[in-house]
Amino acid sequence: MSNTSPTSERSLNLPNAITISRLLLSFVLFALIQSGDHWLWSAGLFVFAVATDVLDGWIARKYQLITQLGRILDPFVDKFITSGTFLFLLPVTKESGVTPWMVVIVLGREMLVTSLRGFLEQRGADFSASASGKLKMFLQCAAATAALFLMHPPLAAYAAAGISLLAV
């Protein structure tokens, strides 16, 4: 059985510290995206930050460090960094390929799932991450990473050339 005690000494553990660091990294990421000049750094930081999600979850499960704080904070930070990345890419829709409709669908789905999670867990049901939720997170992260890479001019030229070859 996992340790879900909400006491502060157990809540402020290594997995939760990693999650909090991911939240702080997201602000650096958003500043890099907004600067409009550091696309490779943005992509690298995004990949690093979301990779820490795998690390904190693994540590929490392996060492039974699952806390109520972590169960709330981890999915929030996941949604914050992915949704925030898509939002910060909206001003450069033409170059990034991220459109308002895509962002509305992503945000709508996240709000629905968060509401369902709260509703079901309030009634005692378990709404832990599922394989389909992890696949969704992976696909969102892959799309965000691709969009950030496409913003780097040399890579954008290769992508455009590849798209042209596919059209032929």
Tab-separated table of N, CA and C in Angstrom:
chain	number	residue	atom	x	y	z
A	1	MET	N	0.851	-1.179	0.000
A	1	MET	CA	0.000	0.000	0.000
A	1	MET	C	0.890	1.232	0.000
A	2	SER	N	0.494	2.254	-0.710
A	2	SER	CA	1.312	3.457	-0.816
A	2	SER	C	1.079	4.369	0.375
A	3	ASN	N	2.076	5.174	0.650
A	3	ASN	CA	2.011	6.137	1.740
A	3	ASN	C	1.359	7.406	1.223
A	4	THR	N	0.151	7.697	1.670
A	4	THR	CA	-0.547	8.900	1.207
A	4	THR	C	-0.766	9.887	2.345
A	5	SER	N	0.041	9.791	3.374
A	5	SER	CA	-0.088	10.698	4.508
A	5	SER	C	0.192	12.128	4.076
A	6	PRO	N	-0.709	13.072	4.437
A	6	PRO	CA	-0.516	14.454	4.014
A	6	PRO	C	0.397	15.260	4.930
A	7	THR	N	1.130	14.624	5.852
A	7	THR	CA	1.980	15.377	6.756
A	7	THR	C	3.097	16.050	5.992
A	8	SER	N	3.510	17.221	6.473
A	8	SER	CA	4.472	18.029	5.730
A	8	SER	C	5.816	17.337	5.565
A	9	GLU	N	6.284	16.587	6.579
A	9	GLU	CA	7.590	15.956	6.439
A	9	GLU	C	7.568	14.860	5.379
A	10	ARG	N	6.433	14.241	5.158
A	10	ARG	CA	6.343	13.229	4.120
A	10	ARG	C	5.967	13.837	2.778
A	11	SER	N	5.268	14.943	2.772
A	11	SER	CA	4.860	15.575	1.520
A	11	SER	C	6.028	16.243	0.812
A	12	LEU	N	6.952	16.765	1.568
A	12	LEU	CA	8.098	17.446	0.956
A	12	LEU	C	9.241	16.443	0.786
A	13	ASN	N	8.996	15.480	-0.101
A	13	ASN	CA	9.986	14.440	-0.351
A	13	ASN	C	10.637	14.664	-1.718
A	14	LEU	N	11.530	13.765	-2.103
A	14	LEU	CA	12.271	13.918	-3.357
A	14	LEU	C	11.361	13.962	-4.589
A	15	PRO	N	10.407	13.036	-4.750
A	15	PRO	CA	9.548	13.129	-5.937
A	15	PRO	C	8.790	14.459	-6.029
A	16	ASN	N	8.298	14.944	-4.910
A	16	ASN	CA	7.568	16.210	-4.939
A	16	ASN	C	8.505	17.392	-5.187
A	17	ALA	N	9.731	17.309	-4.699
A	17	ALA	CA	10.717	18.360	-4.984
A	17	ALA	C	11.033	18.388	-6.485
A	18	ILE	N	11.120	17.214	-7.101
A	18	ILE	CA	11.358	17.143	-8.546
A	18	ILE	C	10.175	17.756	-9.296
A	19	THR	N	8.961	17.459	-8.846
A	19	THR	CA	7.767	18.020	-9.477
A	19	THR	C	7.759	19.539	-9.359
A	20	ILE	N	8.101	20.055	-8.190
A	20	ILE	CA	8.152	21.509	-7.993
A	20	ILE	C	9.227	22.123	-8.883
A	21	SER	N	10.360	21.433	-9.032
A	21	SER	CA	11.409	21.953	-9.924
A	21	SER	C	10.926	21.982	-11.370
A	22	ARG	N	10.097	20.997	-11.758
A	22	ARG	CA	9.527	20.991	-13.108
A	22	ARG	C	8.605	22.194	-13.297
A	23	LEU	N	7.854	22.531	-12.270
A	23	LEU	CA	6.995	23.719	-12.336
A	23	LEU	C	7.844	24.977	-12.524
A	24	LEU	N	8.923	25.095	-11.788
A	24	LEU	CA	9.804	26.264	-11.921
A	24	LEU	C	10.474	26.294	-13.293
A	25	LEU	N	10.881	25.120	-13.798
A	25	LEU	CA	11.476	25.060	-15.136
A	25	LEU	C	10.492	25.516	-16.206
A	26	SER	N	9.200	25.289	-15.974
A	26	SER	CA	8.213	25.692	-16.976
A	26	SER	C	8.215	27.207	-17.163
A	27	PHE	N	8.456	27.967	-16.096
A	27	PHE	CA	8.512	29.425	-16.236
A	27	PHE	C	9.725	29.852	-17.071
A	28	VAL	N	10.844	29.162	-16.880
A	28	VAL	CA	12.026	29.440	-17.704
A	28	VAL	C	11.715	29.089	-19.156
A	29	LEU	N	11.079	27.952	-19.371
A	29	LEU	CA	10.691	27.527	-20.713
A	29	LEU	C	9.795	28.562	-21.383
A	30	PHE	N	8.789	29.038	-20.673
A	30	PHE	CA	7.860	30.010	-21.255
A	30	PHE	C	8.585	31.309	-21.611
A	31	ALA	N	9.536	31.719	-20.791
A	31	ALA	CA	10.320	32.921	-21.097
A	31	ALA	C	11.172	32.706	-22.348
A	32	LEU	N	11.765	31.519	-22.484
A	32	LEU	CA	12.556	31.217	-23.682
A	32	LEU	C	11.677	31.235	-24.931
A	33	ILE	N	10.495	30.628	-24.838
A	33	ILE	CA	9.587	30.616	-25.986
A	33	ILE	C	9.183	32.042	-26.341
A	34	GLN	N	8.836	32.815	-25.331
A	34	GLN	CA	8.382	34.181	-25.577
A	34	GLN	C	9.495	35.052	-26.164
A	35	SER	N	10.743	34.746	-25.857
A	35	SER	CA	11.849	35.537	-26.410
A	35	SER	C	11.928	35.383	-27.924
A	36	GLY	N	11.502	34.221	-28.425
A	36	GLY	CA	11.478	33.989	-29.861
A	36	GLY	C	12.816	33.721	-30.499
A	37	ASP	N	13.845	33.508	-29.688
A	37	ASP	CA	15.187	33.328	-30.245
A	37	ASP	C	15.860	32.009	-29.915
A	38	HIS	N	15.363	31.301	-28.946
A	38	HIS	CA	16.083	30.142	-28.413
A	38	HIS	C	15.271	28.865	-28.565
A	39	TRP	N	14.959	28.505	-29.792
A	39	TRP	CA	14.058	27.376	-30.028
A	39	TRP	C	14.676	26.036	-29.671
A	40	LEU	N	15.947	25.835	-29.977
A	40	LEU	CA	16.580	24.563	-29.611
A	40	LEU	C	16.696	24.419	-28.096
A	41	TRP	N	17.039	25.512	-27.425
A	41	TRP	CA	17.096	25.493	-25.962
A	41	TRP	C	15.708	25.220	-25.386
A	42	SER	N	14.700	25.833	-25.991
A	42	SER	CA	13.320	25.606	-25.534
A	42	SER	C	12.937	24.144	-25.682
A	43	ALA	N	13.245	23.566	-26.832
A	43	ALA	CA	12.916	22.157	-27.065
A	43	ALA	C	13.667	21.265	-26.081
A	44	GLY	N	14.955	21.533	-25.893
A	44	GLY	CA	15.752	20.735	-24.960
A	44	GLY	C	15.251	20.846	-23.527
A	45	LEU	N	14.923	22.063	-23.104
A	45	LEU	CA	14.414	22.265	-21.750
A	45	LEU	C	13.061	21.586	-21.571
A	46	PHE	N	12.223	21.661	-22.601
A	46	PHE	CA	10.922	20.992	-22.527
A	46	PHE	C	11.103	19.486	-22.360
A	47	VAL	N	11.958	18.892	-23.171
A	47	VAL	CA	12.208	17.441	-23.091
A	47	VAL	C	12.771	17.077	-21.716
A	48	PHE	N	13.722	17.864	-21.233
A	48	PHE	CA	14.299	17.600	-19.905
A	48	PHE	C	13.231	17.689	-18.823
A	49	ALA	N	12.432	18.745	-18.872
A	49	ALA	CA	11.412	18.953	-17.839
A	49	ALA	C	10.385	17.825	-17.832
A	50	VAL	N	9.904	17.431	-19.000
A	50	VAL	CA	8.902	16.366	-18.998
A	50	VAL	C	9.526	15.005	-18.672
A	51	ALA	N	10.820	14.843	-18.920
A	51	ALA	CA	11.486	13.598	-18.535
A	51	ALA	C	11.537	13.467	-17.015
A	52	THR	N	11.598	14.585	-16.313
A	52	THR	CA	11.595	14.508	-14.846
A	52	THR	C	10.262	13.981	-14.332
A	53	ASP	N	9.207	14.059	-15.148
A	53	ASP	CA	7.917	13.496	-14.752
A	53	ASP	C	8.025	11.986	-14.607
A	54	VAL	N	8.729	11.361	-15.532
A	54	VAL	CA	8.952	9.910	-15.454
A	54	VAL	C	9.784	9.592	-14.214
A	55	LEU	N	10.814	10.400	-13.973
A	55	LEU	CA	11.712	10.160	-12.841
A	55	LEU	C	10.974	10.284	-11.506
A	56	ASP	N	10.216	11.366	-11.312
A	56	ASP	CA	9.563	11.533	-10.004
A	56	ASP	C	8.525	10.443	-9.755
A	57	GLY	N	7.817	10.029	-10.801
A	57	GLY	CA	6.845	8.949	-10.635
A	57	GLY	C	7.503	7.626	-10.285
A	58	TRP	N	8.617	7.339	-10.946
A	58	TRP	CA	9.342	6.095	-10.678
A	58	TRP	C	9.857	6.077	-9.234
A	59	ILE	N	10.444	7.180	-8.803
A	59	ILE	CA	10.971	7.253	-7.430
A	59	ILE	C	9.833	7.107	-6.420
A	60	ALA	N	8.724	7.802	-6.667
A	60	ALA	CA	7.593	7.749	-5.731
A	60	ALA	C	7.045	6.321	-5.600
A	61	ARG	N	6.920	5.620	-6.719
A	61	ARG	CA	6.398	4.251	-6.670
A	61	ARG	C	7.414	3.277	-6.072
A	62	LYS	N	8.670	3.365	-6.511
A	62	LYS	CA	9.692	2.424	-6.065
A	62	LYS	C	9.926	2.509	-4.553
A	63	TYR	N	9.961	3.724	-4.025
A	63	TYR	CA	10.276	3.910	-2.612
A	63	TYR	C	9.044	4.234	-1.766
A	64	GLN	N	7.863	3.988	-2.329
A	64	GLN	CA	6.593	4.219	-1.645
A	64	GLN	C	6.528	5.617	-1.029
A	65	LEU	N	6.827	6.603	-1.868
A	65	LEU	CA	6.806	8.005	-1.441
A	65	LEU	C	5.623	8.757	-2.053
A	66	ILE	N	4.574	8.031	-2.367
A	66	ILE	CA	3.383	8.649	-2.951
A	66	ILE	C	2.657	9.423	-1.856
A	67	THR	N	2.371	10.680	-2.125
A	67	THR	CA	1.682	11.536	-1.152
A	67	THR	C	0.457	12.164	-1.795
A	68	GLN	N	-0.414	12.662	-0.947
A	68	GLN	CA	-1.590	13.380	-1.445
A	68	GLN	C	-1.142	14.610	-2.237
A	69	LEU	N	-0.128	15.310	-1.744
A	69	LEU	CA	0.391	16.477	-2.460
A	69	LEU	C	0.877	16.081	-3.852
A	70	GLY	N	1.611	14.994	-3.937
A	70	GLY	CA	2.122	14.541	-5.225
A	70	GLY	C	1.014	14.128	-6.181
A	71	ARG	N	-0.033	13.495	-5.655
A	71	ARG	CA	-1.164	13.075	-6.494
A	71	ARG	C	-1.904	14.280	-7.079
A	72	ILE	N	-1.826	15.404	-6.409
A	72	ILE	CA	-2.467	16.631	-6.909
A	72	ILE	C	-1.492	17.427	-7.773
A	73	LEU	N	-0.277	17.608	-7.254
A	73	LEU	CA	0.697	18.485	-7.898
A	73	LEU	C	1.225	17.935	-9.218
A	74	ASP	N	1.528	16.648	-9.278
A	74	ASP	CA	2.133	16.071	-10.478
A	74	ASP	C	1.250	16.234	-11.723
A	75	PRO	N	-0.031	15.850	-11.682
A	75	PRO	CA	-0.843	16.051	-12.887
A	75	PRO	C	-1.065	17.525	-13.205
A	76	PHE	N	-1.115	18.365	-12.162
A	76	PHE	CA	-1.259	19.802	-12.409
A	76	PHE	C	-0.053	20.330	-13.180
A	77	VAL	N	1.135	19.969	-12.751
A	77	VAL	CA	2.356	20.458	-13.410
A	77	VAL	C	2.450	19.906	-14.833
A	78	ASP	N	2.052	18.655	-15.030
A	78	ASP	CA	2.027	18.092	-16.386
A	78	ASP	C	1.144	18.938	-17.299
A	79	LYS	N	-0.045	19.247	-16.837
A	79	LYS	CA	-0.983	20.039	-17.622
A	79	LYS	C	-0.464	21.467	-17.822
A	80	PHE	N	0.160	22.009	-16.789
A	80	PHE	CA	0.677	23.378	-16.837
A	80	PHE	C	1.761	23.517	-17.905
A	81	ILE	N	2.712	22.600	-17.917
A	81	ILE	CA	3.828	22.732	-18.853
A	81	ILE	C	3.413	22.435	-20.287
A	82	THR	N	2.576	21.421	-20.496
A	82	THR	CA	2.167	21.123	-21.869
A	82	THR	C	1.197	22.172	-22.398
A	83	SER	N	0.187	22.497	-21.628
A	83	SER	CA	-0.780	23.504	-22.073
A	83	SER	C	-0.115	24.866	-22.231
A	84	GLY	N	0.753	25.206	-21.292
A	84	GLY	CA	1.464	26.483	-21.370
A	84	GLY	C	2.342	26.575	-22.605
A	85	THR	N	3.006	25.484	-22.942
A	85	THR	CA	3.838	25.475	-24.146
A	85	THR	C	2.995	25.720	-25.382
A	86	PHE	N	1.865	25.021	-25.476
A	86	PHE	CA	0.975	25.241	-26.621
A	86	PHE	C	0.454	26.676	-26.654
A	87	LEU	N	0.094	27.218	-25.500
A	87	LEU	CA	-0.395	28.606	-25.457
A	87	LEU	C	0.682	29.597	-25.895
A	88	PHE	N	1.908	29.391	-25.427
A	88	PHE	CA	2.987	30.305	-25.793
A	88	PHE	C	3.387	30.173	-27.261
A	89	LEU	N	3.022	29.075	-27.896
A	89	LEU	CA	3.300	28.915	-29.332
A	89	LEU	C	2.204	29.513	-30.216
A	90	LEU	N	1.079	29.895	-29.639
A	90	LEU	CA	-0.014	30.451	-30.449
A	90	LEU	C	0.375	31.704	-31.247
A	91	PRO	N	1.174	32.617	-30.699
A	91	PRO	CA	1.528	33.794	-31.514
A	91	PRO	C	2.311	33.467	-32.784
A	92	VAL	N	2.880	32.270	-32.842
A	92	VAL	CA	3.644	31.868	-34.029
A	92	VAL	C	2.996	30.643	-34.680
A	93	THR	N	1.675	30.677	-34.776
A	93	THR	CA	0.901	29.554	-35.310
A	93	THR	C	1.385	29.102	-36.672
A	94	LYS	N	1.650	30.051	-37.558
A	94	LYS	CA	2.051	29.694	-38.928
A	94	LYS	C	3.323	28.861	-38.938
A	95	GLU	N	4.289	29.247	-38.134
A	95	GLU	CA	5.567	28.548	-38.120
A	95	GLU	C	5.531	27.268	-37.283
A	96	SER	N	4.823	27.293	-36.151
A	96	SER	CA	4.847	26.151	-35.229
A	96	SER	C	3.840	25.071	-35.582
A	97	GLY	N	2.786	25.453	-36.286
A	97	GLY	CA	1.729	24.499	-36.593
A	97	GLY	C	0.713	24.339	-35.479
A	98	VAL	N	0.927	25.025	-34.354
A	98	VAL	CA	-0.010	24.958	-33.234
A	98	VAL	C	-1.114	25.977	-33.494
A	99	THR	N	-2.353	25.482	-33.602
A	99	THR	CA	-3.482	26.351	-33.915
A	99	THR	C	-4.377	26.535	-32.688
A	100	PRO	N	-5.175	27.597	-32.686
A	100	PRO	CA	-6.094	27.801	-31.556
A	100	PRO	C	-7.024	26.610	-31.318
A	101	TRP	N	-7.503	25.976	-32.376
A	101	TRP	CA	-8.383	24.828	-32.203
A	101	TRP	C	-7.694	23.695	-31.469
A	102	MET	N	-6.442	23.454	-31.781
A	102	MET	CA	-5.691	22.401	-31.098
A	102	MET	C	-5.603	22.697	-29.605
A	103	VAL	N	-5.296	23.951	-29.285
A	103	VAL	CA	-5.139	24.335	-27.885
A	103	VAL	C	-6.472	24.241	-27.146
A	104	VAL	N	-7.558	24.655	-27.783
A	104	VAL	CA	-8.879	24.557	-27.156
A	104	VAL	C	-9.221	23.097	-26.864
A	105	ILE	N	-8.941	22.210	-27.799
A	105	ILE	CA	-9.230	20.783	-27.589
A	105	ILE	C	-8.388	20.225	-26.444
A	106	VAL	N	-7.103	20.555	-26.425
A	106	VAL	CA	-6.221	20.067	-25.358
A	106	VAL	C	-6.695	20.595	-24.008
A	107	LEU	N	-6.955	21.903	-23.921
A	107	LEU	CA	-7.386	22.490	-22.647
A	107	LEU	C	-8.743	21.945	-22.208
A	108	GLY	N	-9.664	21.799	-23.150
A	108	GLY	CA	-10.982	21.258	-22.822
A	108	GLY	C	-10.900	19.852	-22.278
A	109	ARG	N	-10.106	19.023	-22.911
A	109	ARG	CA	-9.935	17.649	-22.441
A	109	ARG	C	-9.311	17.618	-21.052
A	110	GLU	N	-8.313	18.461	-20.837
A	110	GLU	CA	-7.653	18.495	-19.527
A	110	GLU	C	-8.612	18.950	-18.434
A	111	MET	N	-9.438	19.961	-18.726
A	111	MET	CA	-10.416	20.424	-17.731
A	111	MET	C	-11.446	19.341	-17.432
A	112	LEU	N	-11.893	18.637	-18.460
A	112	LEU	CA	-12.867	17.566	-18.265
A	112	LEU	C	-12.286	16.444	-17.401
A	113	VAL	N	-11.095	15.995	-17.729
A	113	VAL	CA	-10.485	14.898	-16.979
A	113	VAL	C	-10.200	15.319	-15.533
A	114	THR	N	-9.740	16.542	-15.330
A	114	THR	CA	-9.481	17.028	-13.973
A	114	THR	C	-10.776	17.075	-13.170
A	115	SER	N	-11.846	17.541	-13.787
A	115	SER	CA	-13.144	17.584	-13.105
A	115	SER	C	-13.618	16.181	-12.760
A	116	LEU	N	-13.511	15.265	-13.707
A	116	LEU	CA	-13.910	13.871	-13.452
A	116	LEU	C	-13.075	13.253	-12.339
A	117	ARG	N	-11.772	13.520	-12.357
A	117	ARG	CA	-10.887	12.980	-11.324
A	117	ARG	C	-11.340	13.460	-9.946
A	118	GLY	N	-11.580	14.750	-9.818
A	118	GLY	CA	-12.030	15.292	-8.536
A	118	GLY	C	-13.365	14.711	-8.103
A	119	PHE	N	-14.294	14.608	-9.028
A	119	PHE	CA	-15.622	14.069	-8.744
A	119	PHE	C	-15.541	12.622	-8.279
A	120	LEU	N	-14.809	11.797	-9.022
A	120	LEU	CA	-14.730	10.375	-8.694
A	120	LEU	C	-13.930	10.111	-7.420
A	121	GLU	N	-12.816	10.816	-7.251
A	121	GLU	CA	-12.003	10.584	-6.058
A	121	GLU	C	-12.706	11.079	-4.805
A	122	GLN	N	-13.548	12.094	-4.938
A	122	GLN	CA	-14.332	12.576	-3.796
A	122	GLN	C	-15.292	11.485	-3.321
A	123	ARG	N	-15.700	10.623	-4.225
A	123	ARG	CA	-16.609	9.525	-3.902
A	123	ARG	C	-15.865	8.227	-3.611
A	124	GLY	N	-14.547	8.314	-3.468
A	124	GLY	CA	-13.764	7.156	-3.069
A	124	GLY	C	-13.230	6.307	-4.204
A	125	ALA	N	-13.537	6.648	-5.434
A	125	ALA	CA	-13.039	5.877	-6.572
A	125	ALA	C	-11.595	6.270	-6.880
A	126	ASP	N	-10.839	5.307	-7.367
A	126	ASP	CA	-9.451	5.570	-7.758
A	126	ASP	C	-9.433	6.055	-9.207
A	127	PHE	N	-8.750	7.151	-9.443
A	127	PHE	CA	-8.656	7.709	-10.785
A	127	PHE	C	-7.186	7.958	-11.100
A	128	SER	N	-6.369	6.956	-10.836
A	128	SER	CA	-4.931	7.066	-11.086
A	128	SER	C	-4.669	7.113	-12.585
A	129	ALA	N	-3.456	7.485	-12.926
A	129	ALA	CA	-3.064	7.563	-14.334
A	129	ALA	C	-3.211	6.190	-15.000
A	130	SER	N	-3.760	6.204	-16.193
A	130	SER	CA	-3.950	4.969	-16.958
A	130	SER	C	-2.966	4.943	-18.121
A	131	ALA	N	-2.906	3.817	-18.793
A	131	ALA	CA	-2.029	3.690	-19.959
A	131	ALA	C	-2.442	4.679	-21.046
A	132	SER	N	-3.751	4.871	-21.227
A	132	SER	CA	-4.201	5.818	-22.259
A	132	SER	C	-3.840	7.257	-21.882
A	133	GLY	N	-3.886	7.574	-20.600
A	133	GLY	CA	-3.481	8.915	-20.158
A	133	GLY	C	-1.995	9.153	-20.354
A	134	LYS	N	-1.207	8.118	-20.117
A	134	LYS	CA	0.240	8.237	-20.320
A	134	LYS	C	0.567	8.354	-21.808
A	135	LEU	N	-0.174	7.627	-22.643
A	135	LEU	CA	0.010	7.747	-24.088
A	135	LEU	C	-0.367	9.148	-24.557
A	136	LYS	N	-1.456	9.682	-24.036
A	136	LYS	CA	-1.873	11.050	-24.383
A	136	LYS	C	-0.781	12.045	-24.011
A	137	MET	N	-0.219	11.896	-22.814
A	137	MET	CA	0.852	12.799	-22.367
A	137	MET	C	2.063	12.673	-23.292
A	138	PHE	N	2.428	11.447	-23.655
A	138	PHE	CA	3.557	11.238	-24.556
A	138	PHE	C	3.312	11.927	-25.901
A	139	LEU	N	2.124	11.740	-26.462
A	139	LEU	CA	1.810	12.341	-27.765
A	139	LEU	C	1.782	13.864	-27.693
A	140	GLN	N	1.241	14.411	-26.616
A	140	GLN	CA	1.253	15.866	-26.453
A	140	GLN	C	2.683	16.379	-26.351
A	141	CYS	N	3.509	15.675	-25.605
A	141	CYS	CA	4.905	16.094	-25.454
A	141	CYS	C	5.663	15.976	-26.765
A	142	ALA	N	5.394	14.921	-27.523
A	142	ALA	CA	6.040	14.769	-28.833
A	142	ALA	C	5.608	15.899	-29.763
A	143	ALA	N	4.320	16.244	-29.736
A	143	ALA	CA	3.828	17.336	-30.592
A	143	ALA	C	4.433	18.669	-30.187
A	144	ALA	N	4.509	18.931	-28.896
A	144	ALA	CA	5.089	20.193	-28.425
A	144	ALA	C	6.575	20.271	-28.775
A	145	THR	N	7.277	19.164	-28.609
A	145	THR	CA	8.705	19.134	-28.956
A	145	THR	C	8.900	19.371	-30.449
A	146	ALA	N	8.098	18.713	-31.267
A	146	ALA	CA	8.189	18.910	-32.720
A	146	ALA	C	7.900	20.359	-33.088
A	147	ALA	N	6.892	20.941	-32.465
A	147	ALA	CA	6.557	22.343	-32.758
A	147	ALA	C	7.708	23.266	-32.375
A	148	LEU	N	8.346	22.999	-31.247
A	148	LEU	CA	9.486	23.834	-30.831
A	148	LEU	C	10.663	23.650	-31.797
A	149	PHE	N	10.937	22.428	-32.209
A	149	PHE	CA	12.009	22.198	-33.174
A	149	PHE	C	11.711	22.876	-34.512
A	150	LEU	N	10.443	22.867	-34.919
A	150	LEU	CA	10.077	23.500	-36.192
A	150	LEU	C	10.305	25.010	-36.188
A	151	MET	N	10.398	25.585	-35.013
A	151	MET	CA	10.632	27.022	-34.915
A	151	MET	C	12.089	27.384	-35.183
A	152	HIS	N	12.984	26.417	-35.101
A	152	HIS	CA	14.404	26.662	-35.370
A	152	HIS	C	14.580	26.724	-36.891
A	153	PRO	N	15.006	27.866	-37.430
A	153	PRO	CA	15.001	28.053	-38.886
A	153	PRO	C	15.632	26.925	-39.719
A	154	PRO	N	16.825	26.419	-39.409
A	154	PRO	CA	17.360	25.342	-40.254
A	154	PRO	C	16.491	24.085	-40.229
A	155	LEU	N	15.934	23.758	-39.080
A	155	LEU	CA	15.084	22.572	-38.997
A	155	LEU	C	13.757	22.799	-39.700
A	156	ALA	N	13.263	24.030	-39.645
A	156	ALA	CA	12.013	24.355	-40.335
A	156	ALA	C	12.189	24.190	-41.842
A	157	ALA	N	13.358	24.550	-42.352
A	157	ALA	CA	13.619	24.407	-43.787
A	157	ALA	C	13.625	22.924	-44.182
A	158	TYR	N	14.236	22.080	-43.338
A	158	TYR	CA	14.233	20.644	-43.621
A	158	TYR	C	12.819	20.078	-43.561
A	159	ALA	N	12.067	20.523	-42.577
A	159	ALA	CA	10.672	20.052	-42.457
A	159	ALA	C	9.853	20.458	-43.667
A	160	ALA	N	10.034	21.695	-44.113
A	160	ALA	CA	9.302	22.162	-45.297
A	160	ALA	C	9.700	21.359	-46.521
A	161	ALA	N	10.981	21.056	-46.654
A	161	ALA	CA	11.441	20.244	-47.779
A	161	ALA	C	10.836	18.848	-47.714
A	162	GLY	N	10.779	18.288	-46.523
A	162	GLY	CA	10.194	16.955	-46.337
A	162	GLY	C	8.728	16.941	-46.669
A	163	ILE	N	8.017	17.976	-46.264
A	163	ILE	CA	6.592	18.075	-46.576
A	163	ILE	C	6.395	18.212	-48.084
A	164	SER	N	7.279	18.973	-48.735
A	164	SER	CA	7.189	19.121	-50.193
A	164	SER	C	7.408	17.784	-50.884
A	165	LEU	N	8.356	16.988	-50.384
A	165	LEU	CA	8.613	15.689	-50.999
A	165	LEU	C	7.417	14.740	-50.791
A	166	LEU	N	6.769	14.841	-49.640
A	166	LEU	CA	5.611	13.997	-49.380
A	166	LEU	C	4.440	14.367	-50.297
A	167	ALA	N	4.370	15.626	-50.675
A	167	ALA	CA	3.270	16.078	-51.539
A	167	ALA	C	3.443	15.576	-52.965
A	168	VAL	N	4.682	15.241	-53.332
A	168	VAL	CA	4.952	14.790	-54.703
A	168	VAL	C	4.596	13.394	-54.879
